[in-house]
Short mmCIF file of C-alpha atoms in Angstrom, two decimals:
data_model
loop_
_atom_site.label_atom_id
_atom_site.label_comp_id
_atom_site.label_asym_id
_atom_site.label_seq_id
_atom_site.Cartn_x
_atom_site.Cartn_y
_atom_site.Cartn_z
CA MET X 25 133.69 156.27 41.26
CA ALA X 26 130.30 155.96 43.39
CA ASP X 27 127.22 154.93 41.63
CA ALA X 28 124.55 157.37 42.48
CA ALA X 29 121.49 154.57 42.86
CA ALA X 30 124.54 153.43 45.85
CA THR X 31 124.37 156.89 47.11
CA PRO X 32 122.15 157.10 50.79
CA GLN X 33 119.20 159.37 49.96
CA ARG X 34 117.46 161.34 53.05
CA PRO X 35 114.50 159.30 54.41
CA GLU X 36 110.99 161.18 54.46
CA PRO X 37 108.99 161.79 57.25
CA ALA X 38 106.37 158.72 57.98
CA VAL X 39 103.98 160.86 59.23
CA GLN X 40 102.82 164.59 58.50
CA VAL X 41 101.89 166.70 61.25
CA THR X 42 99.23 169.31 60.81
CA HIS X 43 99.31 172.63 62.49
CA ALA X 44 96.13 171.44 64.33
CA GLU X 45 97.74 168.44 65.60
CA SER X 46 100.73 170.30 66.65
CA ALA X 47 98.92 172.59 68.37
CA ARG X 48 96.70 169.97 70.21
CA ASN X 49 99.81 168.11 71.38
CA GLY X 50 101.25 171.24 72.65
CA GLY X 51 103.99 172.30 70.07
CA ASN X 52 105.35 168.43 70.58
CA ALA X 53 104.16 166.15 67.72
CA THR X 54 105.33 163.17 68.86
CA SER X 55 103.78 163.42 72.68
CA GLY X 56 100.43 161.70 71.29
CA ASP X 57 99.99 157.86 72.35
CA HIS X 58 98.31 156.90 69.96
CA SER X 59 98.94 152.70 71.31
CA ALA X 60 96.71 153.32 74.46
CA GLY X 61 93.33 154.97 74.17
CA THR X 62 89.21 154.08 73.39
CA GLY X 63 87.55 155.14 70.92
CA GLU X 64 86.23 158.31 71.78
CA ASP X 65 90.17 159.36 72.16
CA ALA X 66 90.13 158.48 68.34
CA PHE X 67 86.87 160.64 68.02
CA GLU X 68 88.18 163.11 69.27
CA GLU X 69 90.84 162.94 67.03
CA ILE X 70 88.46 162.81 64.01
CA ASN X 71 86.59 165.57 65.81
CA ALA X 72 89.73 168.08 66.16
CA ALA X 73 91.01 167.33 62.70
CA MET X 74 87.55 168.01 60.94
CA GLN X 75 87.33 171.55 63.00
CA ALA X 76 90.45 172.54 61.12
CA TRP X 77 89.20 171.76 58.16
CA ASP X 78 85.40 173.48 58.82
CA THR X 79 84.08 169.91 58.30
CA GLY X 80 82.01 167.52 60.30
CA MET X 81 80.86 164.06 60.43
CA ARG X 82 77.35 162.72 60.65
CA PHE X 83 76.69 158.55 61.26
CA GLU X 84 73.21 157.30 60.93
CA ILE X 85 71.35 154.39 60.01
CA ASP X 86 69.92 154.37 56.28
CA GLU X 87 66.35 153.18 57.21
CA ASP X 88 65.55 151.19 54.59
CA THR X 89 68.86 149.12 53.83
CA GLN X 90 69.69 149.46 57.83
CA GLN X 91 73.74 150.20 56.79
CA LEU X 92 75.63 152.69 57.91
CA VAL X 93 76.02 155.78 56.19
CA VAL X 94 78.70 158.17 57.22
CA SER X 95 78.52 161.88 55.41
CA VAL X 96 81.31 164.50 55.43
CA ILE X 97 79.50 167.86 56.38
CA ASP X 98 81.01 171.53 55.66
CA SER X 99 80.46 172.85 59.07
CA LYS X 100 79.67 176.66 57.48
CA THR X 101 76.87 176.09 54.99
CA GLY X 102 75.57 172.28 55.75
CA ASP X 103 76.29 171.08 52.62
CA THR X 104 77.31 166.79 52.37
CA LEU X 105 81.02 167.21 51.00
CA ARG X 106 80.74 163.46 50.38
CA GLN X 107 78.77 160.32 51.77
CA ILE X 108 79.39 156.90 52.17
CA PRO X 109 78.07 154.91 50.69
CA SER X 110 77.03 156.75 47.88
CA GLU X 111 72.99 157.68 47.00
CA GLU X 112 73.45 155.94 44.27
CA VAL X 113 74.90 152.33 45.67
CA LEU X 114 72.34 153.34 48.42
CA HIS X 115 69.52 153.09 45.70
CA ILE X 116 70.91 149.86 44.64
CA ALA X 117 71.23 148.23 47.92
CA LYS X 118 67.05 149.37 48.40
CA MET X 119 66.07 147.91 44.66
CA VAL X 120 67.82 144.66 45.81
CA ALA X 121 66.31 144.15 49.06
CA GLN X 122 63.40 144.92 46.73
CA PHE X 123 63.74 142.26 44.50
CA GLN X 124 64.91 139.52 46.79
CA GLY X 125 61.44 140.32 48.78
CA LYS X 126 59.47 139.51 45.56
CA LEU X 127 61.50 136.55 45.17
CA ILE X 128 60.78 134.95 48.16
CA ASN X 129 57.25 135.79 48.30
CA VAL X 130 56.20 133.96 45.06
CA LYS X 131 54.06 131.33 45.49
CA ALA X 132 54.87 127.78 44.41
#
């Protein structure tokens, strides 16, 4: 009698291919060569995926903290769907920077 745990199961695919990816590759999901290429190729892939979801990305440097801020934007409405780091984290970073400045400016 065979044990149910010993029965081989069909493996799931390692990569899920979206409709936009399949169309970009001419219907062949395995035709993309991800090992060779530049950062521009990666950004093109990200932009194509974002267009399929009607979203865009915005990269900015926060003036006060000098941190990179990445925002996911709804292309139709222009609303910010997600921001990394969040507004709260940026606010905390600004407060920490101000507090550090006050500690340094204290006279001995």
